[in-house]
Amino acid sequence: MSTSGDEGSVLEQRRDQMSKLVAKGFFNELVNYGVRNEEIVRVASHLLGNLLEGRRRVTGEPRRRPRGSPAPGAGARALRARAARRGR
């Protein structure tokens, strides 16, 4: 007699196995097309970025600015002052 906990565990295992198979197949296809390791890492990074971006859209979380980029609405004077402090 199976319990709902056992069924949940089996479903989780199947989902995990499916994820691994899809990832392995995708990786093999990229390799077959001649994609280099560095490019595969870049693809994986883009996949994660898309995942996070989708999560932000759902939760309403703001995007993080790249380090050193001006704040939204920063005026030209502030940008010039910042460049002057850096010696540019």
Tab-separated table of C-alpha atoms in Angstrom:
chain	number	residue	atom	x	y	z
A	1	MET	CA	0.000	0.000	0.000
A	2	SER	CA	1.562	3.301	-1.050
A	3	THR	CA	1.176	6.572	0.757
A	4	SER	CA	1.024	10.020	-0.763
A	5	GLY	CA	4.566	10.622	0.550
A	6	ASP	CA	5.847	7.651	-1.448
A	7	GLU	CA	4.069	8.870	-4.576
A	8	GLY	CA	5.536	12.331	-4.126
A	9	SER	CA	9.002	10.850	-3.776
A	10	VAL	CA	8.581	8.799	-6.955
A	11	LEU	CA	7.340	11.850	-8.874
A	12	GLU	CA	10.288	13.887	-7.611
A	13	GLN	CA	12.716	11.176	-8.726
A	14	ARG	CA	11.106	11.039	-12.173
A	15	ARG	CA	11.292	14.825	-12.531
A	16	ASP	CA	14.940	14.768	-11.494
A	17	GLN	CA	15.704	11.997	-13.983
A	18	MET	CA	13.853	13.861	-16.751
A	19	SER	CA	15.799	17.055	-15.998
A	20	LYS	CA	19.098	15.192	-16.210
A	21	LEU	CA	18.126	13.540	-19.507
A	22	VAL	CA	17.040	16.845	-21.055
A	23	ALA	CA	20.231	18.584	-19.892
A	24	LYS	CA	22.438	15.751	-21.181
A	25	GLY	CA	20.646	15.721	-24.549
A	26	PHE	CA	20.945	19.505	-24.875
A	27	PHE	CA	24.637	19.350	-23.972
A	28	ASN	CA	25.257	16.574	-26.519
A	29	GLU	CA	23.499	18.574	-29.241
A	30	LEU	CA	25.630	21.634	-28.495
A	31	VAL	CA	28.797	19.516	-28.654
A	32	ASN	CA	27.623	17.887	-31.919
A	33	TYR	CA	27.167	21.357	-33.429
A	34	GLY	CA	30.749	22.197	-32.490
A	35	VAL	CA	29.985	24.567	-29.634
A	36	ARG	CA	33.074	25.090	-27.465
A	37	ASN	CA	33.089	24.611	-23.684
A	38	GLU	CA	33.321	28.370	-23.050
A	39	GLU	CA	30.247	28.925	-25.201
A	40	ILE	CA	28.353	26.175	-23.389
A	41	VAL	CA	29.106	27.910	-20.101
A	42	ARG	CA	27.813	31.153	-21.630
A	43	VAL	CA	24.604	29.380	-22.714
A	44	ALA	CA	24.165	28.014	-19.184
A	45	SER	CA	24.675	31.512	-17.809
A	46	HIS	CA	22.001	32.872	-20.146
A	47	LEU	CA	19.618	30.110	-19.098
A	48	LEU	CA	20.104	31.037	-15.446
A	49	GLY	CA	19.707	34.722	-16.287
A	50	ASN	CA	16.420	34.007	-18.046
A	51	LEU	CA	15.246	31.979	-15.075
A	52	LEU	CA	16.046	34.817	-12.671
A	53	GLU	CA	14.484	37.412	-14.966
A	54	GLY	CA	11.279	35.381	-15.161
A	55	ARG	CA	11.236	35.090	-11.386
A	56	ARG	CA	11.673	38.870	-11.062
A	57	ARG	CA	8.712	39.458	-13.372
A	58	VAL	CA	6.534	37.207	-11.245
A	59	THR	CA	7.638	38.597	-7.862
A	60	GLY	CA	8.084	42.228	-8.937
A	61	GLU	CA	11.658	42.229	-7.629
A	62	PRO	CA	13.725	45.011	-9.228
A	63	ARG	CA	16.688	44.213	-11.461
A	64	ARG	CA	20.108	44.701	-9.937
A	65	ARG	CA	22.336	47.234	-11.626
A	66	PRO	CA	25.833	46.121	-12.665
A	67	ARG	CA	28.453	47.315	-10.214
A	68	GLY	CA	29.696	50.785	-11.126
A	69	SER	CA	26.760	51.689	-13.366
A	70	PRO	CA	24.977	54.981	-12.685
A	71	ALA	CA	21.721	54.970	-10.792
A	72	PRO	CA	18.581	55.425	-12.854
A	73	GLY	CA	17.998	59.109	-13.530
A	74	ALA	CA	21.581	60.144	-12.820
A	75	GLY	CA	22.185	63.450	-14.554
A	76	ALA	CA	25.052	64.402	-16.847
A	77	ARG	CA	26.619	66.570	-14.117
A	78	ALA	CA	26.769	63.627	-11.720
A	79	LEU	CA	28.300	61.438	-14.410
A	80	ARG	CA	30.941	64.072	-15.226
A	81	ALA	CA	31.775	64.478	-11.534
A	82	ARG	CA	32.141	60.750	-11.144
A	83	ALA	CA	34.430	60.527	-14.187
A	84	ALA	CA	36.515	63.431	-12.854
A	85	ARG	CA	37.002	61.635	-9.522
A	86	ARG	CA	38.284	58.623	-11.436
A	87	GLY	CA	40.705	60.790	-13.378
A	88	ARG	CA	39.140	60.492	-16.796
